[in-house]
Amino acid sequence: MLLAIDCGNTNTVFALWDGTEFLATWRCSTEWRRTADEYYVWLKTLMKLEGIDVTVTEVIVSSTVPRVVFNLRILCNRYFDCRPYVVGKPDCALPIGVRVDEGTAVGPDRLVNTAGGFDLHGGDLIVVDFGTATTFDVVGRDGAYEGGVIAPGVNLSLQALHEAAAALPLVDITKPNQVVGKNTVDCMQSGIFWGYVGLINGVVERIREERARPMKVIGTGGLAPLFQQGDASFDVFEDNLTMHGLTVIYRHNKDLEN
């Protein structure tokens, strides 16, 4: 049984994959101080609550927070008796090429999304991922990662607006009934919602113009369906794109070993 772990700046996702499908997916806040023992107790408790009795034999990790990886490695060694594949490390091979400036470090999450997107939809993709940052990743015809765009995340923008302007409250993210707000909350929600719809459509259009060929747009991350309501230019939404990408990279490494 494979345990796939995607550690982002805000949340960490754990998913059990039996080779065909994900049996369960759980999420916790990302905290580098969390010990291997704490991870294990949390994970085993959730498995028991859902009636899942399996033995984890292999683990693959993608982490944008380097300090978290140490305790995840201990978790794998102590409780699962295995050495994890860690995306971005030399001993974890990628099934895709990476075409960026020499010396540039590409976030593991972006490489994983590229692998997952190419496996599901082929090349010539733009992957828009709503995380702590909102990222646009360009996937070439042959599946290579060819660069992208990084913008502030939606929640990060709301938090910054609230903290920098004393009179502005912290508001929920929702699609407003109209563009022009009649009160402070409506004005902020409209600015965030339609502002990000404009950001998405504008960046996608410019990437397509620069590439001068059709590019399929994949939305992923929890907020993608919300912004699709505002005619954000997604061709398809993939809820589990990152986790699927982890299984693609895992299979690639197992094939190389065999």
mmCIF file of C-alpha atoms in Angstrom:
data_model
loop_
_atom_site.group_PDB
_atom_site.id
_atom_site.type_symbol
_atom_site.label_atom_id
_atom_site.label_comp_id
_atom_site.label_asym_id
_atom_site.label_seq_id
_atom_site.Cartn_x
_atom_site.Cartn_y
_atom_site.Cartn_z
ATOM 1 C CA MET A 1 0.000 0.000 0.000
ATOM 2 C CA LEU A 2 1.347 3.407 -1.008
ATOM 3 C CA LEU A 3 1.025 6.442 1.240
ATOM 4 C CA ALA A 4 1.222 9.655 -0.811
ATOM 5 C CA ILE A 5 2.004 12.836 1.140
ATOM 6 C CA ASP A 6 1.697 16.348 -0.269
ATOM 7 C CA CYS A 7 3.045 18.934 2.147
ATOM 8 C CA GLY A 8 2.169 22.514 1.239
ATOM 9 C CA ASN A 9 2.857 25.744 3.053
ATOM 10 C CA THR A 10 -0.579 25.708 4.693
ATOM 11 C CA ASN A 11 -1.872 22.123 4.677
ATOM 12 C CA THR A 12 -0.493 18.606 4.360
ATOM 13 C CA VAL A 13 -2.507 15.902 2.601
ATOM 14 C CA PHE A 14 -2.116 12.161 3.212
ATOM 15 C CA ALA A 15 -3.710 9.653 0.821
ATOM 16 C CA LEU A 16 -3.710 5.852 0.654
ATOM 17 C CA TRP A 17 -3.441 4.401 -2.843
ATOM 18 C CA ASP A 18 -3.937 0.688 -3.520
ATOM 19 C CA GLY A 19 -2.562 0.756 -7.059
ATOM 20 C CA THR A 20 -5.935 1.474 -8.631
ATOM 21 C CA GLU A 21 -7.681 4.099 -6.529
ATOM 22 C CA PHE A 22 -7.343 6.234 -3.420
ATOM 23 C CA LEU A 23 -8.920 4.533 -0.425
ATOM 24 C CA ALA A 24 -8.955 7.645 1.745
ATOM 25 C CA THR A 25 -7.556 11.167 1.936
ATOM 26 C CA TRP A 26 -6.874 13.214 5.081
ATOM 27 C CA ARG A 27 -5.640 16.736 5.668
ATOM 28 C CA CYS A 28 -3.847 18.450 8.545
ATOM 29 C CA SER A 29 -2.177 21.826 9.012
ATOM 30 C CA THR A 30 1.488 21.961 8.045
ATOM 31 C CA GLU A 31 3.667 22.225 11.139
ATOM 32 C CA TRP A 32 7.374 21.473 10.981
ATOM 33 C CA ARG A 33 7.499 20.805 14.727
ATOM 34 C CA ARG A 34 5.054 17.875 14.440
ATOM 35 C CA THR A 35 6.942 14.701 15.304
ATOM 36 C CA ALA A 36 6.907 11.346 13.543
ATOM 37 C CA ASP A 37 5.071 9.848 16.519
ATOM 38 C CA GLU A 38 2.354 12.504 16.298
ATOM 39 C CA TYR A 39 1.916 11.873 12.579
ATOM 40 C CA TYR A 40 1.592 8.144 13.167
ATOM 41 C CA VAL A 41 -0.951 8.376 15.994
ATOM 42 C CA TRP A 42 -3.042 10.852 13.978
ATOM 43 C CA LEU A 43 -2.923 8.722 10.841
ATOM 44 C CA LYS A 44 -3.665 5.397 12.544
ATOM 45 C CA THR A 45 -6.574 6.943 14.446
ATOM 46 C CA LEU A 46 -8.159 8.193 11.228
ATOM 47 C CA MET A 47 -7.625 4.839 9.520
ATOM 48 C CA LYS A 48 -9.312 3.071 12.419
ATOM 49 C CA LEU A 49 -12.256 5.491 12.377
ATOM 50 C CA GLU A 50 -12.830 4.735 8.697
ATOM 51 C CA GLY A 51 -12.373 0.993 9.126
ATOM 52 C CA ILE A 52 -9.227 0.840 6.994
ATOM 53 C CA ASP A 53 -6.883 -1.966 7.987
ATOM 54 C CA VAL A 54 -3.940 -1.955 5.597
ATOM 55 C CA THR A 55 -0.171 -2.006 5.858
ATOM 56 C CA VAL A 56 1.743 0.907 4.376
ATOM 57 C CA THR A 57 4.788 -0.465 2.567
ATOM 58 C CA GLU A 58 5.871 2.496 0.434
ATOM 59 C CA VAL A 59 5.720 6.277 0.738
ATOM 60 C CA ILE A 60 6.197 9.184 -1.664
ATOM 61 C CA VAL A 61 6.488 12.769 -0.443
ATOM 62 C CA SER A 62 6.234 16.164 -2.098
ATOM 63 C CA SER A 63 7.039 19.049 0.229
ATOM 64 C CA THR A 64 7.406 22.786 -0.260
ATOM 65 C CA VAL A 65 8.478 23.044 3.400
ATOM 66 C CA PRO A 66 11.938 21.435 3.683
ATOM 67 C CA ARG A 67 11.954 21.239 7.501
ATOM 68 C CA VAL A 68 8.894 18.974 7.477
ATOM 69 C CA VAL A 69 10.650 16.282 5.438
ATOM 70 C CA PHE A 70 12.954 15.256 8.288
ATOM 71 C CA ASN A 71 10.135 14.041 10.545
ATOM 72 C CA LEU A 72 8.308 12.470 7.622
ATOM 73 C CA ARG A 73 11.442 10.445 6.879
ATOM 74 C CA ILE A 74 11.534 9.299 10.504
ATOM 75 C CA LEU A 75 7.841 8.358 10.253
ATOM 76 C CA CYS A 76 8.585 6.149 7.248
ATOM 77 C CA ASN A 77 11.637 4.545 8.788
ATOM 78 C CA ARG A 78 10.216 3.947 12.259
ATOM 79 C CA TYR A 79 6.657 2.914 11.506
ATOM 80 C CA PHE A 80 6.553 1.783 7.865
ATOM 81 C CA ASP A 81 10.061 0.300 7.564
ATOM 82 C CA CYS A 82 10.736 2.030 4.262
ATOM 83 C CA ARG A 83 12.709 4.848 2.712
ATOM 84 C CA PRO A 84 10.371 7.384 1.089
ATOM 85 C CA TYR A 85 10.679 8.773 -2.397
ATOM 86 C CA VAL A 86 11.020 12.547 -1.988
ATOM 87 C CA VAL A 87 10.195 14.554 -5.105
ATOM 88 C CA GLY A 88 13.027 16.885 -5.998
ATOM 89 C CA LYS A 89 15.747 14.716 -4.472
ATOM 90 C CA PRO A 90 18.321 13.027 -6.753
ATOM 91 C CA ASP A 91 17.132 9.513 -5.879
ATOM 92 C CA CYS A 92 13.555 10.282 -7.004
ATOM 93 C CA ALA A 93 13.469 10.244 -10.803
ATOM 94 C CA LEU A 94 10.950 12.335 -12.734
ATOM 95 C CA PRO A 95 9.017 11.043 -15.763
ATOM 96 C CA ILE A 96 9.110 14.576 -17.212
ATOM 97 C CA GLY A 97 11.775 16.999 -18.336
ATOM 98 C CA VAL A 98 12.396 20.363 -16.672
ATOM 99 C CA ARG A 99 13.267 23.252 -18.974
ATOM 100 C CA VAL A 100 14.041 26.314 -16.857
ATOM 101 C CA ASP A 101 17.043 28.594 -16.310
ATOM 102 C CA GLU A 102 20.113 26.767 -15.059
ATOM 103 C CA GLY A 103 20.307 26.729 -11.274
ATOM 104 C CA THR A 104 16.590 27.417 -10.819
ATOM 105 C CA ALA A 105 14.845 25.320 -8.176
ATOM 106 C CA VAL A 106 11.302 24.343 -9.155
ATOM 107 C CA GLY A 107 8.806 23.647 -6.376
ATOM 108 C CA PRO A 108 8.071 19.914 -6.014
ATOM 109 C CA ASP A 109 4.325 20.585 -6.091
ATOM 110 C CA ARG A 110 4.659 22.143 -9.542
ATOM 111 C CA LEU A 111 6.633 19.172 -10.854
ATOM 112 C CA VAL A 112 4.041 16.789 -9.430
ATOM 113 C CA ASN A 113 1.180 18.725 -11.022
ATOM 114 C CA THR A 114 3.015 18.655 -14.342
ATOM 115 C CA ALA A 115 3.461 14.877 -14.163
ATOM 116 C CA GLY A 116 -0.166 14.365 -13.177
ATOM 117 C CA GLY A 117 -1.537 16.742 -15.789
ATOM 118 C CA PHE A 118 0.484 15.213 -18.622
ATOM 119 C CA ASP A 119 -0.545 11.695 -17.621
ATOM 120 C CA LEU A 120 -4.236 12.641 -17.663
ATOM 121 C CA HIS A 121 -4.425 15.120 -20.536
ATOM 122 C CA GLY A 122 -1.236 15.014 -22.575
ATOM 123 C CA GLY A 123 0.893 18.067 -23.340
ATOM 124 C CA ASP A 124 0.305 21.748 -24.085
ATOM 125 C CA LEU A 125 -1.282 22.493 -20.711
ATOM 126 C CA ILE A 126 -1.608 25.384 -18.318
ATOM 127 C CA VAL A 127 -2.146 24.129 -14.760
ATOM 128 C CA VAL A 128 -3.672 26.729 -12.420
ATOM 129 C CA ASP A 129 -3.280 25.705 -8.773
ATOM 130 C CA PHE A 130 -4.947 27.579 -5.914
ATOM 131 C CA GLY A 131 -2.730 27.145 -2.882
ATOM 132 C CA THR A 132 -0.928 29.521 -0.540
ATOM 133 C CA ALA A 133 0.215 31.018 -3.844
ATOM 134 C CA THR A 134 -1.775 30.923 -7.068
ATOM 135 C CA THR A 135 0.485 29.295 -9.638
ATOM 136 C CA PHE A 136 0.284 28.861 -13.399
ATOM 137 C CA ASP A 137 2.478 26.046 -14.736
ATOM 138 C CA VAL A 138 3.144 25.462 -18.420
ATOM 139 C CA VAL A 139 3.444 21.866 -19.623
ATOM 140 C CA GLY A 140 5.100 21.377 -23.008
ATOM 141 C CA ARG A 141 3.973 19.087 -25.802
ATOM 142 C CA ASP A 142 6.271 16.354 -24.540
ATOM 143 C CA GLY A 143 5.192 16.766 -20.899
ATOM 144 C CA ALA A 144 8.176 18.850 -19.794
ATOM 145 C CA TYR A 145 7.801 21.587 -17.208
ATOM 146 C CA GLU A 146 8.544 24.828 -19.070
ATOM 147 C CA GLY A 147 8.069 27.513 -16.427
ATOM 148 C CA GLY A 148 5.114 29.479 -15.180
ATOM 149 C CA VAL A 149 3.725 32.333 -13.132
ATOM 150 C CA ILE A 150 3.440 32.835 -9.352
ATOM 151 C CA ALA A 151 0.849 35.211 -7.896
ATOM 152 C CA PRO A 152 -0.285 35.774 -4.293
ATOM 153 C CA GLY A 153 -2.818 33.220 -3.098
ATOM 154 C CA VAL A 154 -6.449 34.201 -2.533
ATOM 155 C CA ASN A 155 -6.430 33.703 1.233
ATOM 156 C CA LEU A 156 -3.037 35.390 1.486
ATOM 157 C CA SER A 157 -4.383 38.446 -0.319
ATOM 158 C CA LEU A 158 -7.415 38.645 1.955
ATOM 159 C CA GLN A 159 -5.250 38.298 5.046
ATOM 160 C CA ALA A 160 -2.852 41.004 3.862
ATOM 161 C CA LEU A 161 -5.742 43.358 3.090
ATOM 162 C CA HIS A 162 -7.219 42.824 6.544
ATOM 163 C CA GLU A 163 -3.901 43.278 8.353
ATOM 164 C CA ALA A 164 -2.765 46.326 6.388
ATOM 165 C CA ALA A 165 -6.039 48.264 6.543
ATOM 166 C CA ALA A 166 -7.428 48.629 10.061
ATOM 167 C CA ALA A 167 -10.991 49.322 8.911
ATOM 168 C CA LEU A 168 -11.267 46.285 6.629
ATOM 169 C CA PRO A 169 -12.585 43.025 8.126
ATOM 170 C CA LEU A 170 -11.516 39.482 7.289
ATOM 171 C CA VAL A 171 -14.194 38.169 4.921
ATOM 172 C CA ASP A 172 -15.206 34.853 3.409
ATOM 173 C CA ILE A 173 -14.487 34.128 -0.234
ATOM 174 C CA THR A 174 -17.671 33.842 -2.268
ATOM 175 C CA LYS A 175 -19.129 34.903 -5.600
ATOM 176 C CA PRO A 176 -20.914 38.230 -5.053
ATOM 177 C CA ASN A 177 -24.388 38.854 -6.443
ATOM 178 C CA GLN A 178 -23.159 41.919 -8.312
ATOM 179 C CA VAL A 179 -19.855 43.565 -9.155
ATOM 180 C CA VAL A 180 -20.513 46.880 -7.412
ATOM 181 C CA GLY A 181 -20.801 46.337 -3.663
ATOM 182 C CA LYS A 182 -23.081 48.397 -1.434
ATOM 183 C CA ASN A 183 -21.144 47.733 1.780
ATOM 184 C CA THR A 184 -17.558 47.017 2.822
ATOM 185 C CA VAL A 185 -17.885 43.217 2.868
ATOM 186 C CA ASP A 186 -19.536 43.096 -0.565
ATOM 187 C CA CYS A 187 -16.893 45.437 -1.972
ATOM 188 C CA MET A 188 -14.064 43.258 -0.678
ATOM 189 C CA GLN A 189 -15.651 40.021 -1.872
ATOM 190 C CA SER A 190 -16.221 41.519 -5.307
ATOM 191 C CA GLY A 191 -12.646 42.770 -5.491
ATOM 192 C CA ILE A 192 -11.187 39.393 -4.577
ATOM 193 C CA PHE A 193 -13.548 37.276 -6.673
ATOM 194 C CA TRP A 194 -13.645 39.306 -9.883
ATOM 195 C CA GLY A 195 -10.049 40.404 -9.419
ATOM 196 C CA TYR A 196 -8.875 36.792 -9.442
ATOM 197 C CA VAL A 197 -11.154 35.848 -12.328
ATOM 198 C CA GLY A 198 -9.514 38.684 -14.258
ATOM 199 C CA LEU A 199 -6.067 37.530 -13.153
ATOM 200 C CA ILE A 200 -6.718 33.954 -14.251
ATOM 201 C CA ASN A 201 -8.190 34.854 -17.634
ATOM 202 C CA GLY A 202 -5.586 37.530 -18.315
ATOM 203 C CA VAL A 203 -2.557 35.361 -17.525
ATOM 204 C CA VAL A 204 -3.976 32.385 -19.430
ATOM 205 C CA GLU A 205 -4.638 34.557 -22.488
ATOM 206 C CA ARG A 206 -1.117 35.974 -22.454
ATOM 207 C CA ILE A 207 0.457 32.512 -22.093
ATOM 208 C CA ARG A 208 -1.581 31.267 -25.042
ATOM 209 C CA GLU A 209 -0.513 34.278 -27.122
ATOM 210 C CA GLU A 210 3.121 33.750 -26.192
ATOM 211 C CA ARG A 211 2.952 30.042 -27.066
ATOM 212 C CA ALA A 212 0.962 30.707 -30.261
ATOM 213 C CA ARG A 213 -0.869 27.392 -30.047
ATOM 214 C CA PRO A 214 -3.892 25.917 -28.247
ATOM 215 C CA MET A 215 -3.294 25.273 -24.532
ATOM 216 C CA LYS A 216 -5.692 23.290 -22.370
ATOM 217 C CA VAL A 217 -6.262 24.845 -18.930
ATOM 218 C CA ILE A 218 -6.570 22.639 -15.854
ATOM 219 C CA GLY A 219 -7.822 24.100 -12.581
ATOM 220 C CA THR A 220 -6.903 22.440 -9.307
ATOM 221 C CA GLY A 221 -7.027 23.325 -5.628
ATOM 222 C CA GLY A 222 -10.044 23.886 -3.421
ATOM 223 C CA LEU A 223 -11.031 27.294 -4.808
ATOM 224 C CA ALA A 224 -10.920 26.406 -8.510
ATOM 225 C CA PRO A 225 -14.652 25.448 -8.729
ATOM 226 C CA LEU A 226 -15.612 28.768 -7.106
ATOM 227 C CA PHE A 227 -13.757 30.853 -9.672
ATOM 228 C CA GLN A 228 -15.089 28.737 -12.509
ATOM 229 C CA GLN A 229 -18.500 30.185 -11.588
ATOM 230 C CA GLY A 230 -17.128 33.538 -12.709
ATOM 231 C CA ASP A 231 -16.158 32.187 -16.135
ATOM 232 C CA ALA A 232 -12.531 31.579 -15.250
ATOM 233 C CA SER A 233 -11.102 29.909 -18.339
ATOM 234 C CA PHE A 234 -10.653 26.335 -17.068
ATOM 235 C CA ASP A 235 -11.254 23.538 -19.553
ATOM 236 C CA VAL A 236 -11.343 20.950 -16.793
ATOM 237 C CA PHE A 237 -11.113 20.750 -12.996
ATOM 238 C CA GLU A 238 -8.965 18.041 -11.363
ATOM 239 C CA ASP A 239 -9.508 17.826 -7.624
ATOM 240 C CA ASN A 240 -6.807 15.191 -7.011
ATOM 241 C CA LEU A 241 -4.252 16.316 -9.584
ATOM 242 C CA THR A 242 -1.354 16.573 -7.129
ATOM 243 C CA MET A 243 -2.050 13.207 -5.512
ATOM 244 C CA HIS A 244 -2.420 11.597 -8.931
ATOM 245 C CA GLY A 245 0.895 13.136 -9.948
ATOM 246 C CA LEU A 246 2.552 11.541 -6.936
ATOM 247 C CA THR A 247 1.329 8.100 -8.044
ATOM 248 C CA VAL A 248 2.662 8.761 -11.559
ATOM 249 C CA ILE A 249 6.127 9.595 -10.206
ATOM 250 C CA TYR A 250 5.993 6.595 -7.869
ATOM 251 C CA ARG A 251 5.160 4.207 -10.735
ATOM 252 C CA HIS A 252 7.950 5.709 -12.840
ATOM 253 C CA ASN A 253 10.518 5.004 -10.115
ATOM 254 C CA LYS A 254 9.244 1.459 -9.557
ATOM 255 C CA ASP A 255 9.495 0.787 -13.294
ATOM 256 C CA LEU A 256 13.089 2.003 -13.299
ATOM 257 C CA GLU A 257 13.921 -0.275 -10.371
ATOM 258 C CA ASN A 258 12.431 -3.263 -12.135
#
